[in-house]
GROMACS .gro file of C-alpha atoms in nm:
model
  252
    1MET     CA    1  14.228  10.664  18.556
    2LYS     CA    2  14.039  10.951  18.710
    3LEU     CA    3  13.749  10.957  18.932
    4THR     CA    4  13.494  11.253  18.928
    5VAL     CA    5  13.210  11.287  19.156
    6LEU     CA    6  12.895  11.407  18.988
    7GLY     CA    7  12.647  11.356  19.259
    8LYS     CA    8  12.688  11.230  19.613
    9SER     CA    9  12.324  11.309  19.796
   10PRO     CA   10  12.150  11.035  19.937
   11SER     CA   11  11.772  10.975  19.837
   12TRP     CA   12  11.712  11.330  19.874
   13GLN     CA   13  11.946  11.579  19.690
   14ASP     CA   14  12.151  11.848  19.867
   15ALA     CA   15  12.068  12.205  19.783
   16GLY     CA   16  12.172  12.238  19.445
   17GLY     CA   17  12.307  11.903  19.444
   18ALA     CA   18  12.260  11.572  19.256
   19CYS     CA   19  12.202  11.201  19.367
   20THR     CA   20  12.471  10.920  19.320
   21SER     CA   21  12.671  10.929  19.015
   22TYR     CA   22  13.044  10.902  18.936
   23LEU     CA   23  13.233  10.945  18.603
   24VAL     CA   24  13.543  10.744  18.570
   25THR     CA   25  13.777  10.789  18.263
   26GLU     CA   26  14.084  10.630  18.138
   27GLY     CA   27  14.242  10.751  17.810
   28SER     CA   28  13.934  10.794  17.569
   29THR     CA   29  13.707  10.574  17.782
   30ALA     CA   30  13.425  10.718  17.992
   31VAL     CA   31  13.206  10.511  18.246
   32LEU     CA   32  12.940  10.641  18.441
   33VAL     CA   33  12.866  10.467  18.775
   34ASP     CA   34  12.487  10.507  18.865
   35PHE     CA   35  12.311  10.810  18.730
   36GLY     CA   36  12.068  10.936  19.013
   37SER     CA   37  11.844  11.252  18.989
   38GLY     CA   38  12.035  11.554  18.888
   39ALA     CA   39  12.337  11.367  18.757
   40LEU     CA   40  12.268  11.462  18.384
   41GLY     CA   41  12.328  11.819  18.454
   42LYS     CA   42  12.614  11.777  18.640
   43LEU     CA   43  12.776  11.529  18.372
   44ARG     CA   44  12.682  11.798  18.078
   45ALA     CA   45  12.899  12.071  18.286
   46ARG     CA   46  13.198  11.835  18.232
   47LEU     CA   47  13.162  11.615  17.933
   48ASP     CA   48  12.931  11.567  17.641
   49TYR     CA   49  12.703  11.275  17.702
   50ARG     CA   50  12.756  11.149  17.346
   51ASP     CA   51  13.125  11.069  17.475
   52VAL     CA   52  12.985  10.827  17.747
   53ASP     CA   53  13.087  10.465  17.673
   54ALA     CA   54  12.901  10.290  17.945
   55ILE     CA   55  12.666  10.344  18.235
   56VAL     CA   56  12.677  10.080  18.508
   57ILE     CA   57  12.402  10.046  18.760
   58SER     CA   58  12.444   9.896  19.104
   59HIS     CA   59  12.097   9.845  19.191
   60PHE     CA   60  11.748   9.931  19.129
   61HIS     CA   61  11.656  10.222  19.347
   62ALA     CA   62  11.548  10.554  19.213
   63ASP     CA   63  11.838  10.777  19.366
   64HIS     CA   64  12.096  10.564  19.151
   65LEU     CA   65  11.925  10.564  18.806
   66LEU     CA   66  11.632  10.810  18.760
   67ASP     CA   67  11.849  11.036  18.525
   68LEU     CA   68  11.856  10.759  18.294
   69ILE     CA   69  11.491  10.879  18.178
   70PRO     CA   70  11.623  11.245  18.072
   71LEU     CA   71  11.940  11.096  17.909
   72ALA     CA   72  11.720  10.859  17.722
   73CYS     CA   73  11.485  11.158  17.599
   74ALA     CA   74  11.806  11.333  17.483
   75LEU     CA   75  11.929  11.028  17.280
   76THR     CA   76  11.564  10.965  17.149
   77TYR     CA   77  11.434  11.303  17.079
   78GLY     CA   78  11.710  11.538  17.090
   79PRO     CA   79  11.993  11.632  16.832
   80ALA     CA   80  12.177  11.318  16.935
   81SER     CA   81  11.899  11.120  16.759
   82GLN     CA   82  12.004  11.263  16.431
   83ASP     CA   83  12.350  11.291  16.433
   84GLY     CA   84  12.477  10.935  16.457
   85THR     CA   85  12.550  10.929  16.795
   86THR     CA   86  12.612  10.574  16.975
   87PRO     CA   87  12.443  10.546  17.303
   88PRO     CA   88  12.621  10.432  17.569
   89ARG     CA   89  12.609  10.057  17.688
   90LEU     CA   90  12.346  10.030  17.996
   91ILE     CA   91  12.508   9.757  18.218
   92ALA     CA   92  12.272   9.655  18.497
   93PRO     CA   93  12.186   9.365  18.739
   94ARG     CA   94  11.947   9.064  18.608
   95GLY     CA   95  11.594   9.173  18.582
   96SER     CA   96  11.673   9.511  18.444
   97ARG     CA   97  11.521   9.444  18.087
   98GLU     CA   98  11.174   9.409  18.298
   99PHE     CA   99  11.249   9.675  18.537
  100PHE     CA  100  11.345   9.935  18.282
  101ALA     CA  101  11.040   9.841  18.069
  102GLY     CA  102  10.809   9.877  18.373
  103LEU     CA  103  10.970  10.206  18.471
  104SER     CA  104  10.934  10.344  18.115
  105ALA     CA  105  10.563  10.248  18.118
  106ALA     CA  106  10.478  10.407  18.458
  107ILE     CA  107  10.597  10.737  18.306
  108GLY     CA  108  10.373  10.681  17.998
  109ASP     CA  109  10.648  10.546  17.753
  110GLY     CA  110  10.689  10.177  17.783
  111ASP     CA  111  10.961  10.172  17.497
  112LEU     CA  112  11.176  10.464  17.606
  113LEU     CA  113  11.449  10.326  17.809
  114PRO     CA  114  11.452   9.972  17.638
  115ASN     CA  115  11.498  10.133  17.302
  116ALA     CA  116  11.742  10.423  17.392
  117PHE     CA  117  12.019  10.197  17.525
  118PRO     CA  118  12.184   9.848  17.429
  119LEU     CA  119  12.110   9.676  17.763
  120GLU     CA  120  12.348   9.419  17.915
  121GLU     CA  121  12.242   9.234  18.223
  122TYR     CA  122  12.551   9.124  18.448
  123GLU     CA  123  12.563   8.842  18.684
  124PRO     CA  124  12.608   8.898  19.062
  125SER     CA  125  12.983   8.843  19.028
  126SER     CA  126  13.079   8.948  18.688
  127ARG     CA  127  13.397   9.095  18.515
  128THR     CA  128  13.343   9.340  18.197
  129GLU     CA  129  13.580   9.536  17.972
  130ILE     CA  130  13.456   9.889  17.881
  131GLY     CA  131  13.751  10.038  17.671
  132ASP     CA  132  14.041  10.077  17.880
  133ILE     CA  133  13.862   9.994  18.211
  134VAL     CA  134  13.770   9.667  18.359
  135VAL     CA  135  13.470   9.672  18.554
  136ALA     CA  136  13.375   9.392  18.831
  137THR     CA  137  13.069   9.360  19.015
  138HIS     CA  138  13.035   9.190  19.360
  139PRO     CA  139  12.697   9.125  19.545
  140VAL     CA  140  12.631   9.302  19.884
  141PRO     CA  141  12.363   9.322  20.123
  142HIS     CA  142  12.103   9.588  20.098
  143ILE     CA  143  11.705   9.591  19.989
  144GLY     CA  144  11.695   9.408  19.662
  145PRO     CA  145  11.987   9.276  19.455
  146THR     CA  146  12.282   9.539  19.490
  147HIS     CA  147  12.647   9.528  19.383
  148ALA     CA  148  12.952   9.704  19.481
  149ILE     CA  149  13.111   9.822  19.164
  150GLU     CA  150  13.504   9.778  19.119
  151LEU     CA  151  13.674   9.973  18.833
  152ILE     CA  152  14.035   9.861  18.743
  153ALA     CA  153  14.285  10.076  18.540
  154PRO     CA  154  14.533   9.924  18.289
  155ALA     CA  155  14.800  10.000  18.536
  156GLY     CA  156  14.639   9.827  18.834
  157GLY     CA  157  14.470  10.125  19.013
  158ARG     CA  158  14.129  10.027  19.165
  159VAL     CA  159  13.831  10.219  19.271
  160VAL     CA  160  13.539  10.054  19.476
  161PHE     CA  161  13.207  10.201  19.498
  162GLY     CA  162  13.015  10.008  19.790
  163ALA     CA  163  12.665  10.101  19.651
  164ASP     CA  164  12.419  10.115  19.947
  165GLY     CA  165  12.403   9.876  20.236
  166PRO     CA  166  12.510   9.794  20.570
  167PHE     CA  167  12.882   9.719  20.748
  168SER     CA  168  12.937   9.373  20.596
  169ASP     CA  169  13.202   9.127  20.517
  170GLU     CA  170  13.112   9.107  20.157
  171LEU     CA  171  13.173   9.472  20.110
  172ALA     CA  172  13.503   9.461  20.296
  173ASP     CA  173  13.598   9.156  20.068
  174ALA     CA  174  13.493   9.347  19.753
  175ALA     CA  175  13.711   9.654  19.859
  176ARG     CA  176  13.998   9.464  19.971
  177GLY     CA  177  14.329   9.680  19.902
  178ALA     CA  178  14.164   9.930  19.693
  179ASP     CA  179  14.323  10.254  19.609
  180VAL     CA  180  14.003  10.453  19.668
  181LEU     CA  181  13.669  10.331  19.866
  182LEU     CA  182  13.348  10.530  19.795
  183ALA     CA  183  13.158  10.417  20.114
  184GLU     CA  184  12.833  10.533  20.207
  185ALA     CA  185  12.754  10.716  20.552
  186THR     CA  186  12.393  10.798  20.524
  187LEU     CA  187  12.311  10.738  20.898
  188PRO     CA  188  12.385  11.012  21.168
  189ASP     CA  189  12.495  10.726  21.399
  190PRO     CA  190  12.498  10.350  21.401
  191GLU     CA  191  12.158  10.171  21.424
  192PRO     CA  192  12.179   9.819  21.594
  193GLY     CA  193  12.017   9.585  21.347
  194GLN     CA  194  12.027   9.814  21.073
  195CYS     CA  195  12.042   9.635  20.731
  196VAL     CA  196  12.010   9.926  20.490
  197HIS     CA  197  12.277  10.166  20.530
  198MET     CA  198  12.590  10.277  20.729
  199SER     CA  199  12.723  10.564  20.960
  200ALA     CA  200  13.047  10.747  20.900
  201ALA     CA  201  13.173  10.543  21.193
  202GLU     CA  202  13.110  10.206  21.019
  203ALA     CA  203  13.236  10.329  20.702
  204GLY     CA  204  13.545  10.408  20.862
  205ARG     CA  205  13.567  10.057  21.033
  206LEU     CA  206  13.487   9.905  20.689
  207ALA     CA  207  13.794  10.090  20.542
  208ARG     CA  208  14.026   9.961  20.805
  209ASN     CA  209  13.908   9.618  20.782
  210ALA     CA  210  13.945   9.616  20.406
  211GLY     CA  211  14.277   9.768  20.417
  212VAL     CA  212  14.188  10.061  20.158
  213LYS     CA  213  14.444  10.341  20.102
  214ARG     CA  214  14.188  10.645  20.092
  215LEU     CA  215  13.807  10.653  20.198
  216VAL     CA  216  13.566  10.898  20.049
  217LEU     CA  217  13.239  10.922  20.222
  218THR     CA  218  12.928  10.957  20.014
  219HIS     CA  219  12.552  10.899  20.003
  220ILE     CA  220  12.555  11.161  20.300
  221SER     CA  221  12.325  11.466  20.330
  222ASP     CA  222  12.438  11.834  20.350
  223GLU     CA  223  12.213  11.839  20.654
  224LEU     CA  224  12.434  11.654  20.847
  225ASP     CA  225  12.769  11.781  21.015
  226LEU     CA  226  13.027  11.686  20.740
  227GLU     CA  227  13.329  11.753  20.897
  228ARG     CA  228  13.222  11.589  21.211
  229SER     CA  229  13.124  11.277  21.005
  230ARG     CA  230  13.494  11.293  20.849
  231GLU     CA  231  13.651  11.332  21.188
  232ILE     CA  232  13.436  11.001  21.324
  233ALA     CA  233  13.530  10.800  20.998
  234ALA     CA  234  13.901  10.896  21.044
  235GLY     CA  235  13.895  10.790  21.383
  236GLU     CA  236  13.772  10.444  21.300
  237PHE     CA  237  14.008  10.404  20.992
  238GLY     CA  238  14.306  10.574  21.093
  239GLY     CA  239  14.400  10.673  20.734
  240GLU     CA  240  14.302  10.941  20.484
  241VAL     CA  241  13.925  11.036  20.474
  242GLU     CA  242  13.720  11.294  20.257
  243VAL     CA  243  13.357  11.352  20.226
  244ALA     CA  244  13.270  11.353  19.858
  245ALA     CA  245  13.211  11.685  19.692
  246GLU     CA  246  13.059  11.733  19.361
  247GLY     CA  247  13.317  11.814  19.128
  248ALA     CA  248  13.616  11.662  19.323
  249GLU     CA  249  13.847  11.442  19.135
  250TYR     CA  250  14.089  11.152  19.219
  251ALA     CA  251  14.350  11.006  19.029
  252VAL     CA  252  14.411  10.667  19.061
   0.00000   0.00000   0.00000
C-alpha cells in the first residue's frame, strides 16, 4: 500500500500548497482521505480523478472537504460527464446528506454535491471495504463529529490519519501499533485546556503512547519552524518522525 501526501496545510494553505488530503493506493484501488482546498490540482498532477474509487471524509470542516466542489463540477459539467466515468464513492459521517445539500445550496447549486457522488454515511465506528483496502473509522474529540481514518492493506499494513483534535486516549487507541501515524501539529506550543488541536510535542507523545512505527506531522503551517517541530516531536516520541511534504510517498 502506498500513501501519497497531496495536501498537508492547516486551515490556511501554505504558499503554493493545499489543505488536508491523502491518496492511498493498493493495486488498482485508489482512495482519497479528505479533500481540502487545492487538493484537486495536486491530485491531477499524479492521477486522473476518474481513477479514484472513493473519497473518505473525516469531518465537516472546510479545510478537509472544499475541493469536493470543483471535483463535482468536473464530474457534472466536464468531459467526465460524457465519457461514462463512474464517480467515486463519497463516504462521510452521519448527517452528510443534509450537510452536502446545504453546502451546495450555499454556492447556488443545491443539487451539485448530492448528484455528483454516490453518498454513503458511516457510523462513528465502522469498517468498509474499498477494493483492496479496508477503511475503519474511529470517533475522536474535536469540534463536531470527527473520526480518525484507518486504512488497512491486504498484507496487514496500517496507516492511521488522526484527523483534527487534541491529544486523547481515543486517538491513541485508534493508532495503536500503526505503521504510519499522520498526526496534526497545528499549534506552536501545547495550550492547557486546548480541545481543538495538538502541538508537535503532543503529537510525539501520542505516537509514543500508541506504539506506532513512524510519525508524520501534518496539518502544520509553513510559517512555523518545521525542523524545530520535527525535533520536538522526535524528542517526545523517541522514534522516526517526519514533517509531511506534498508529494511525499510512504510504502506500507
